[in-house]
Amino acid sequence: MVKQFKKVMRSPISWIAFTLITVFVLCAVLSPILAPYDAGAQNLRERFVPPFWMEGGSLNHILGTDDLGRDILSRLIYGSRTSIAVGFLAACFSGGIGITLGLLSGYFSKLDGIIMRIADIQLAFPQILLSLSIVAIFGGGFTKLILVLGITGWVSYARVIRSEVLSIKTSDYILAAQTEGVGGARILLRHILPNIIARAVTISTFQMATAIITESSLSFLGLGIPPNVPTWGNMLQSGQLFVDSAWWLSFFPGLCIMLIVLSINLLGDVLRDSLAPKTS
Amino acid sequence: MLNYILKRLFFSIFVLFGVATIVFFLVRMTGDPVAIMLSPDATQEQIDQLRASLGLDKPLIEQYLIYLGDLIRLDFGRSLRYADSAFTLIIERLPKTLMLAGTAMFISLCVAIPTGIIAALKKGSIFDQGIMALSMVGQSMPVFWIGILLILFFAVDLGWLPTGGYGTVKHLVMPAFALAFGLIPLVTRLLRSSLIEVLETDYIRTARAKGFMPRAVIFKHALKNSLLPVITVVGLQMGALLGGSVVTESVFAWPGVGQMLVQAITNRDFPLVQAIIIMLSAAFVFINLLVDIIYVFVDPRIQY
């Protein structure tokens, strides 16, 4: 693991990605300290103040204010909390389901048919559509979103893990363990799981990026996190109404989404390349 | 071969049946759908009335069978808000969504295929690296933000295109490009890597050694095979396009099925939501079936 980490960090791209991710995580953890204003603090006398470099802007509000006079920068900093928490927890949750089902499906051929058919049916639903239909029925909100994204994201883990297990299963050391009478659960957890963790980590980076985009899309449509919580998707939704007069309301939240998704994707790419023996 | 197609057809029907079943039970899992549909201060009489009119007073299994029977006859129930058949409402709007998704697909192929080929042929060059970096950035941009950026630039700043709506070709340009934006990087990267792989194979080396024109080698020999994975992904991505159209249509006020879905969810118009989800999935399953069948004709190696 340490060796692999060193290999990953050799690329300058991963340095950029790591720095960006660290900045966003720090923003999320330290938002009350870093944010110059309270995210919900309204000031109707200072509505639509543009960013500081534009005419009428001031250094009091570096990135300007929105339609209720709330400080954009502060809201962006608080917004990183939702994106990172939703992305991380959703990736963990879908990873938990996907890895378990992938292991079972790959190892026990009796379960394989059922699990893979369910996966096929689920793939017949585009993820955003599936998330929308679940949200339509159960409603939005933080916890429900994580559950929705977890349930909709497991397939990509399960499929990859399954095919990995299928190939590991036939290797000599597994056969040796089986002949010695080691039970299925023990083989899966002790002998197979450690070999697939690296792959699972790679998938989880892409899954996290997808979860962040889906969450912000749902919030943008008004179906995700309640509008009173400052999230990037919510900011874009209300900002779109003023797109012809105050571009900064919708530009910066989107930029944040792009930057965090980009850095997670970059990290995932580097991880994948350095873990795949074929390309390195 | 007919056997294979029949097998795929059967699987598609099975998937649709699964989708319909999941939707049916999801809607009922929340408890009483009627309670969600009506406002909280509805009287017991109103609740009973709506429940009877929707057939919700019958046992669950009977409801399920009636529901399946209705689906086979393309009866998707009535929208609560528009008081019209959900099927008619969707059919009215479906061409607009398909037009948007189709145009987006066309744009992305027009952009991605040439760039993918050039990137593969000039592997490692500045052009290739630039394309790869750009596609990485493009893939990380949420579609609604691209839409807003397009509106900011082309509608607000330049005033060339309308901010949204439906009618002329001008209305189509921005939503189609916004939707295509997500697909272009994907197809470019895929075609690039698949073409690079094919170009390293023996038969390409043989063709080159025989002294064919480089252009003929690429277009007649290599491209054919490297387009195969692209076909698969394009088919799968039609689903993402249909899903993406939900967001894009909302950004550009494009009166398609996606926009109607979001409105139906906000209005708690459950029969309509249910119908749209089933019909969009059906469209997606059908497209995938088509791709599978096309594949049989394009790739003689396929086993059936």
XYZ file of C-alpha atoms in Angstrom:
584
model
C 0.000 0.000 0.000
C 2.766 2.470 0.949
C 4.665 1.587 -2.203
C 1.559 2.108 -4.291
C 0.893 5.428 -2.598
C 4.403 6.616 -3.431
C 3.863 5.564 -7.018
C 0.628 7.525 -7.176
C 2.231 10.634 -5.741
C 4.971 10.634 -8.353
C 2.617 12.224 -10.878
C 2.268 16.014 -10.692
C -1.409 15.665 -11.563
C -2.086 13.793 -8.364
C -0.403 16.612 -6.425
C -2.823 19.117 -7.930
C -5.751 16.796 -7.298
C -4.662 16.120 -3.725
C -4.176 19.818 -2.981
C -7.619 20.701 -4.320
C -9.289 17.907 -2.385
C -7.454 18.952 0.791
C -8.610 22.552 0.335
C -12.232 21.453 -0.069
C -12.075 19.087 2.884
C -10.550 21.829 5.053
C -13.345 24.172 3.949
C -15.911 21.563 4.924
C -14.397 20.832 8.326
C -13.507 24.406 9.262
C -16.404 26.245 7.606
C -17.447 28.218 10.717
C -13.849 29.467 11.102
C -13.053 30.065 7.436
C -16.317 31.611 6.291
C -16.245 35.396 6.711
C -20.018 35.546 7.287
C -22.781 33.272 8.479
C -24.096 31.370 5.450
C -27.688 32.338 6.149
C -27.063 35.945 7.219
C -29.200 38.176 5.023
C -28.522 41.823 4.363
C -31.179 43.314 2.156
C -29.227 46.548 1.788
C -26.404 44.686 0.090
C -28.224 42.567 -2.463
C -26.511 41.593 -5.734
C -23.109 43.055 -4.802
C -20.780 41.889 -7.604
C -17.368 40.240 -6.984
C -14.663 42.627 -5.766
C -12.935 43.175 -9.105
C -16.085 44.451 -10.749
C -17.505 47.952 -10.539
C -19.532 48.278 -7.347
C -17.837 45.298 -5.731
C -15.950 45.481 -2.457
C -13.479 43.376 -0.521
C -16.137 42.899 2.144
C -17.748 40.375 -0.166
C -14.966 38.916 -2.295
C -17.269 36.886 -4.533
C -20.273 39.180 -4.131
C -23.687 38.597 -2.586
C -26.896 36.939 -3.750
C -30.509 38.059 -4.091
C -30.942 38.182 -0.302
C -27.593 39.851 0.331
C -25.948 36.668 1.594
C -22.186 36.355 1.119
C -21.430 34.000 -1.793
C -18.000 32.916 -0.552
C -19.360 31.936 2.849
C -22.162 29.967 1.287
C -19.699 28.190 -1.006
C -17.549 27.242 1.982
C -20.551 25.888 3.863
C -21.776 24.214 0.678
C -18.628 22.096 0.492
C -19.877 20.292 3.604
C -22.910 18.828 1.872
C -21.103 17.855 -1.307
C -18.218 16.150 0.441
C -20.356 14.447 3.063
C -22.923 13.212 0.539
C -20.243 12.096 -1.923
C -18.158 10.298 0.685
C -21.002 8.614 2.558
C -22.796 7.602 -0.639
C -19.603 6.061 -2.027
C -19.064 4.161 1.246
C -22.652 2.971 1.363
C -22.823 1.840 -2.260
C -19.358 0.335 -1.832
C -20.565 -1.680 1.156
C -23.504 -3.085 -0.782
C -21.602 -3.498 -4.051
C -18.516 -5.188 -2.596
C -20.612 -7.607 -0.541
C -22.841 -8.546 -3.461
C -19.888 -8.680 -5.856
C -18.002 -11.063 -3.545
C -21.051 -13.288 -3.065
C -21.917 -13.227 -6.739
C -18.415 -14.092 -7.842
C -17.806 -16.823 -5.285
C -21.159 -18.581 -4.989
C -22.345 -19.430 -8.479
C -25.855 -20.093 -7.168
C -26.263 -16.457 -6.153
C -24.556 -15.169 -9.271
C -27.559 -15.445 -11.584
C -29.949 -13.621 -9.274
C -27.590 -10.818 -8.307
C -26.465 -10.145 -11.856
C -30.054 -10.137 -13.163
C -30.928 -7.529 -10.523
C -27.894 -5.567 -11.651
C -29.042 -5.778 -15.268
C -32.506 -4.530 -14.407
C -31.037 -1.687 -12.428
C -28.749 -0.745 -15.305
C -31.870 -0.442 -17.446
C -32.665 2.607 -15.317
C -30.365 5.568 -15.918
C -29.013 6.516 -12.479
C -30.480 9.996 -12.449
C -33.888 8.590 -13.401
C -33.757 5.972 -10.673
C -32.674 8.559 -8.109
C -35.455 10.859 -9.297
C -38.089 8.161 -8.965
C -37.006 7.211 -5.461
C -36.805 10.852 -4.418
C -40.220 11.415 -6.021
C -41.720 8.825 -3.742
C -39.771 9.153 -0.507
C -38.817 12.816 -0.703
C -35.400 14.488 -0.558
C -33.157 15.409 2.372
C -29.640 14.534 3.423
C -30.076 10.974 4.763
C -32.492 9.911 2.075
C -30.173 11.214 -0.635
C -27.276 9.161 0.697
C -29.481 6.072 0.763
C -30.726 6.767 -2.766
C -27.228 7.324 -4.146
C -25.986 4.256 -2.290
C -28.726 2.061 -3.690
C -28.267 3.403 -7.205
C -24.473 3.134 -7.192
C -23.780 -0.423 -6.069
C -23.870 -2.025 -9.522
C -20.569 -0.607 -10.752
C -18.796 -2.085 -7.711
C -20.570 -5.421 -7.868
C -19.786 -6.048 -11.530
C -16.074 -5.300 -11.301
C -15.593 -7.104 -7.989
C -17.485 -10.126 -9.310
C -15.233 -10.509 -12.340
C -12.157 -10.065 -10.133
C -13.404 -12.770 -7.763
C -14.137 -15.074 -10.684
C -10.511 -14.921 -11.778
C -8.994 -15.038 -8.266
C -11.228 -17.986 -7.361
C -9.370 -20.319 -9.700
C -5.904 -19.404 -8.458
C -3.835 -22.028 -6.695
C -3.785 -20.516 -3.224
C -7.577 -20.410 -3.113
C -7.767 -24.032 -4.254
C -5.229 -24.908 -1.576
C -7.308 -23.186 1.082
C -10.419 -24.940 -0.146
C -8.780 -28.368 -0.017
C -7.681 -27.641 3.507
C -11.324 -27.198 4.365
C -11.394 -23.442 4.956
C -14.970 -22.140 4.877
C -16.375 -19.905 2.160
C -16.819 -16.859 4.396
C -13.246 -17.078 5.642
C -11.826 -17.477 2.147
C -13.810 -14.464 0.947
C -12.781 -12.214 3.820
C -9.208 -13.343 4.438
C -7.982 -14.398 1.018
C -10.049 -12.662 -1.633
C -11.110 -9.349 -0.091
C -7.544 -8.028 0.439
C -6.860 -8.577 -3.262
C -9.774 -6.523 -4.474
C -9.593 -3.597 -2.060
C -7.397 -1.565 -4.399
C -9.902 -1.928 -7.215
C -12.751 -1.029 -4.904
C -10.957 2.154 -3.814
C -10.534 3.166 -7.439
C -14.214 2.610 -8.188
C -15.193 4.529 -5.090
C -13.431 7.665 -6.341
C -15.505 7.673 -9.529
C -18.587 6.772 -7.525
C -17.978 9.726 -5.229
C -17.697 12.051 -8.228
C -20.949 10.710 -9.656
C -22.690 11.050 -6.291
C -21.622 14.686 -5.979
C -22.927 15.480 -9.465
C -26.208 13.618 -8.885
C -26.759 15.314 -5.526
C -26.183 18.736 -7.016
C -28.427 17.896 -9.990
C -31.241 16.816 -7.684
C -30.801 19.901 -5.505
C -30.712 22.017 -8.650
C -34.071 20.549 -9.675
C -35.408 21.392 -6.199
C -35.709 17.712 -5.280
C -32.575 17.144 -3.212
C -31.376 18.933 -0.093
C -33.994 21.389 1.287
C -33.503 24.896 -0.177
C -32.667 26.538 3.170
C -29.406 24.546 3.409
C -26.559 26.203 1.479
C -25.457 23.598 -1.063
C -23.875 24.242 -4.439
C -26.856 22.728 -6.245
C -29.323 24.883 -4.305
C -27.231 27.989 -4.963
C -27.294 27.236 -8.685
C -31.028 26.720 -8.608
C -31.779 30.090 -7.063
C -28.947 31.726 -9.012
C -30.371 30.645 -12.351
C -33.313 33.008 -11.853
C -30.924 35.953 -11.984
C -28.717 34.676 -14.763
C -29.318 37.745 -16.934
C -28.344 40.269 -14.250
C -26.014 38.599 -11.735
C -23.853 35.894 -13.306
C -21.766 35.325 -10.170
C -24.712 33.698 -8.401
C -24.611 30.709 -10.717
C -20.999 30.768 -11.921
C -19.112 30.091 -8.687
C -21.143 27.178 -7.285
C -20.808 25.369 -10.619
C -17.087 26.066 -10.652
C -16.778 24.480 -7.199
C -18.676 21.374 -8.319
C -16.463 21.091 -11.383
C -13.238 21.525 -9.408
C -14.034 18.923 -6.783
C -15.361 16.412 -9.310
C -12.360 17.027 -11.541
C -9.869 16.494 -8.752
C -11.594 13.310 -7.594
C -11.702 12.023 -11.181
C -8.024 12.859 -11.700
C -7.135 11.016 -8.543
C -9.202 8.051 -9.680
C -7.451 8.033 -13.056
C -4.011 8.071 -11.496
C -5.043 5.347 -9.036
C -6.403 3.175 -11.816
C -3.323 3.578 -13.982
C -0.905 2.874 -11.175
C -2.833 -0.149 -9.912
C -3.320 -1.729 -13.319
C -0.179 -3.693 -14.175
C -0.962 -3.580 -17.895
C -0.632 0.156 -18.368
C 2.189 0.955 -15.974
C -28.989 -15.557 -35.072
C -32.761 -15.325 -34.824
C -32.377 -17.281 -31.636
C -30.054 -14.661 -30.226
C -32.381 -11.813 -31.162
C -35.327 -13.624 -29.584
C -33.271 -14.179 -26.458
C -32.441 -10.479 -26.267
C -36.078 -9.580 -26.904
C -37.197 -11.864 -24.116
C -34.656 -10.339 -21.769
C -35.831 -6.821 -22.652
C -39.412 -7.749 -21.826
C -38.211 -9.307 -18.582
C -36.362 -6.104 -17.683
C -39.417 -3.975 -18.418
C -41.523 -6.282 -16.289
C -38.984 -5.889 -13.483
C -39.016 -2.114 -13.840
C -42.826 -2.024 -13.780
C -42.905 -4.253 -10.695
C -40.330 -2.202 -8.822
C -42.160 1.024 -9.626
C -45.464 -0.475 -8.495
C -44.139 -1.621 -5.133
C -42.024 1.491 -4.572
C -45.105 3.673 -4.911
C -46.999 1.452 -2.481
C -44.131 1.130 -0.003
C -44.654 4.677 1.190
C -47.900 3.573 2.774
C -50.993 5.175 1.339
C -50.229 6.867 -1.981
C -53.509 8.735 -1.669
C -52.351 10.424 1.518
C -49.323 11.744 -0.387
C -51.353 12.817 -3.380
C -53.909 14.842 -1.459
C -53.184 17.830 0.728
C -52.833 17.080 4.461
C -56.176 18.690 5.286
C -58.231 16.472 2.948
C -61.341 14.963 4.498
C -61.752 11.228 4.986
C -64.501 11.294 2.362
C -62.163 12.757 -0.262
C -59.516 10.186 0.586
C -61.972 7.303 0.245
C -63.297 8.683 -3.013
C -59.873 9.014 -4.622
C -58.841 5.629 -3.309
C -61.867 3.957 -4.851
C -61.405 5.763 -8.151
C -57.799 4.600 -8.343
C -58.753 1.058 -7.386
C -56.655 1.224 -4.226
C -59.356 -0.351 -2.074
C -58.771 -3.735 -3.709
C -56.264 -6.305 -2.364
C -52.636 -5.670 -3.341
C -52.259 -8.695 -5.624
C -55.422 -7.789 -7.507
C -54.168 -4.210 -7.864
C -50.882 -5.495 -9.206
C -52.524 -7.740 -11.797
C -54.868 -4.963 -12.924
C -51.848 -2.657 -13.162
C -49.917 -5.128 -15.324
C -52.959 -5.699 -17.520
C -53.357 -1.961 -17.991
C -49.702 -1.575 -18.910
C -49.973 -4.217 -21.621
C -52.883 -2.273 -23.102
C -50.725 0.887 -22.842
C -53.110 2.305 -20.260
C -50.919 4.219 -17.831
C -53.708 5.760 -15.831
C -54.731 9.383 -15.680
C -52.656 12.339 -14.621
C -54.099 13.921 -11.483
C -53.130 17.420 -12.508
C -53.923 17.482 -16.200
C -56.913 15.126 -15.858
C -55.871 13.464 -19.085
C -54.493 10.058 -19.987
C -50.844 9.881 -18.932
C -49.963 8.010 -22.119
C -51.339 10.785 -24.344
C -49.525 13.445 -22.334
C -46.225 11.617 -22.656
C -46.639 10.755 -26.344
C -47.249 14.438 -27.031
C -43.957 15.385 -25.436
C -41.791 12.396 -26.258
C -40.849 13.563 -29.796
C -39.427 16.754 -28.313
C -37.249 14.829 -25.880
C -36.133 12.394 -28.571
C -35.344 15.294 -30.884
C -33.183 16.858 -28.185
C -31.423 13.595 -27.305
C -30.962 12.663 -30.970
C -29.490 16.038 -31.890
C -27.173 15.833 -28.889
C -26.047 12.380 -29.950
C -25.452 13.604 -33.517
C -23.433 16.607 -32.335
C -21.310 14.536 -30.001
C -20.475 11.967 -32.674
C -19.627 14.713 -35.178
C -17.213 16.237 -32.686
C -15.915 13.137 -30.929
C -15.128 10.849 -33.865
C -12.723 13.215 -35.688
C -11.071 14.339 -32.436
C -10.764 10.756 -31.236
C -9.118 9.692 -34.483
C -6.671 12.597 -34.533
C -5.815 12.101 -30.865
C -5.108 8.411 -31.468
C -2.997 9.040 -34.575
C -0.978 11.743 -32.842
C -0.730 9.857 -29.582
C 1.413 11.718 -27.064
C 1.455 14.955 -29.067
C 0.443 18.291 -27.597
C -2.862 18.015 -29.451
C -3.544 14.618 -27.898
C -2.621 15.767 -24.406
C -4.712 18.895 -24.791
C -7.723 16.878 -25.947
C -7.325 14.463 -23.052
C -7.042 17.269 -20.502
C -10.054 19.050 -21.995
C -12.150 15.907 -21.968
C -11.255 15.322 -18.330
C -12.476 18.818 -17.496
C -15.553 18.377 -19.673
C -16.507 15.165 -17.933
C -16.398 16.895 -14.577
C -18.827 19.663 -15.478
C -22.432 19.081 -14.436
C -24.796 19.453 -17.385
C -26.903 22.158 -15.751
C -23.851 24.316 -15.184
C -22.805 23.960 -18.811
C -26.344 24.998 -19.689
C -26.137 28.070 -17.477
C -22.712 28.993 -18.879
C -24.079 28.708 -22.418
C -27.027 30.917 -21.470
C -24.673 33.450 -19.857
C -22.512 33.657 -22.945
C -24.758 33.145 -25.962
C -28.062 34.449 -24.674
C -27.194 37.125 -22.109
C -23.853 38.477 -23.371
C -24.104 38.008 -27.120
C -27.859 37.840 -27.445
C -27.595 35.346 -30.291
C -29.843 32.639 -28.913
C -32.989 32.594 -26.781
C -32.464 31.636 -23.103
C -34.969 28.824 -23.376
C -38.223 27.576 -24.766
C -39.238 25.598 -27.804
C -40.001 26.442 -31.406
C -37.192 27.239 -33.802
C -33.812 25.663 -34.520
C -32.310 28.488 -32.461
C -34.098 27.096 -29.406
C -32.578 23.691 -29.988
C -28.926 24.744 -30.279
C -28.026 25.388 -26.641
C -29.855 22.482 -24.969
C -28.502 20.058 -27.554
C -24.932 21.285 -27.076
C -25.267 21.233 -23.292
C -26.473 17.658 -23.424
C -23.831 16.650 -25.972
C -21.096 18.138 -23.808
C -21.140 15.235 -21.375
C -20.946 12.649 -24.118
C -18.191 14.136 -26.274
C -15.317 13.449 -23.823
C -16.519 9.917 -23.230
C -16.713 8.954 -26.909
C -13.444 10.744 -27.719
C -11.520 8.926 -25.008
C -13.054 5.599 -25.875
C -12.440 5.864 -29.618
C -8.904 7.070 -28.991
C -7.951 4.138 -26.775
C -9.722 1.592 -28.938
C -8.086 2.917 -32.119
C -4.656 2.935 -30.472
C -5.177 -0.690 -29.517
C -6.296 -1.699 -33.013
C -3.419 0.164 -34.669
C -0.979 -2.048 -32.777
C -2.467 -5.305 -34.058
C -0.826 -7.580 -36.597
C -3.309 -7.146 -39.398
C -2.747 -3.400 -39.418
C 0.986 -3.955 -39.557
C 0.429 -6.370 -42.456
C -1.737 -3.831 -44.254
C 0.934 -1.208 -43.791
C 3.688 -3.569 -44.907
C 1.714 -4.317 -48.042
C 2.092 -0.651 -48.830
C -1.495 0.537 -48.529
C -1.968 4.273 -48.254
C -1.880 5.265 -44.581
C -5.309 6.833 -44.984
C -6.749 3.615 -46.393
C -5.269 1.607 -43.527
C -6.881 3.862 -40.977
C -10.283 4.336 -42.546
C -10.779 0.958 -44.209
C -9.055 -1.363 -41.774
C -8.581 0.156 -38.355
C -11.586 2.401 -37.856
C -14.152 -0.316 -38.523
C -12.968 -2.407 -35.627
C -12.291 0.405 -33.245
C -15.849 1.693 -33.657
C -17.304 -1.464 -32.072
C -16.888 -0.478 -28.412
C -18.097 2.982 -29.384
C -21.399 1.530 -30.617
C -21.946 -0.238 -27.298
C -21.238 2.856 -25.282
C -23.341 5.069 -27.523
C -26.262 2.712 -26.956
C -25.771 2.706 -23.205
C -25.331 6.463 -23.202
C -28.712 7.000 -24.855
C -30.083 6.193 -21.426
C -27.823 8.767 -19.834
C -28.965 11.227 -22.505
C -32.613 10.548 -21.691
C -31.779 10.982 -18.008
C -29.657 14.049 -18.707
C -32.513 15.533 -20.665
C -34.439 15.745 -17.392
C -31.944 18.305 -16.126
C -31.289 19.991 -19.479
C -34.975 20.441 -20.224
C -35.454 22.081 -16.845
C -32.575 24.509 -17.458
C -33.822 25.546 -20.898
C -37.572 25.235 -20.258
C -37.695 22.686 -23.082
C -41.217 21.199 -22.993
C -40.200 17.533 -23.139
C -40.849 14.494 -20.997
C -37.985 15.307 -18.620
C -39.390 18.670 -17.697
C -42.805 17.100 -17.251
C -41.280 14.494 -14.918
C -39.776 17.138 -12.642
C -43.060 19.065 -12.611
C -45.019 15.883 -11.949
C -42.755 15.065 -8.986
C -43.179 18.569 -7.580
C -46.966 18.362 -8.099
C -47.115 14.866 -6.568
C -48.808 13.634 -9.699
C -48.007 9.998 -8.992
C -49.755 8.259 -11.894
C -47.885 10.559 -14.280
C -44.522 10.031 -12.532
C -45.054 6.284 -12.676
C -45.978 6.414 -16.362
C -43.018 8.610 -17.343
C -40.516 6.416 -15.537
C -41.849 3.282 -17.180
C -41.956 4.878 -20.631
C -38.450 6.361 -20.391
C -37.101 2.999 -19.238
C -38.957 1.320 -22.096
C -37.363 3.731 -24.555
C -33.948 2.974 -23.074
C -34.467 -0.806 -23.115
C -35.653 -0.610 -26.712
C -32.582 1.373 -27.778
C -30.314 -1.162 -26.104
C -32.101 -4.001 -27.835
C -31.558 -2.207 -31.119
C -27.853 -1.787 -30.350
C -27.540 -5.484 -29.544
C -29.168 -6.396 -32.853
C -27.035 -3.935 -34.839
C -24.005 -5.430 -33.138
C -24.760 -8.856 -34.557
C -24.547 -7.435 -38.059
C -21.483 -5.300 -37.446
C -19.347 -7.797 -35.554
C -19.204 -11.250 -37.142
C -17.212 -12.551 -34.176
C -20.173 -12.291 -31.841
C -21.485 -15.566 -30.422
C -25.154 -16.325 -30.423
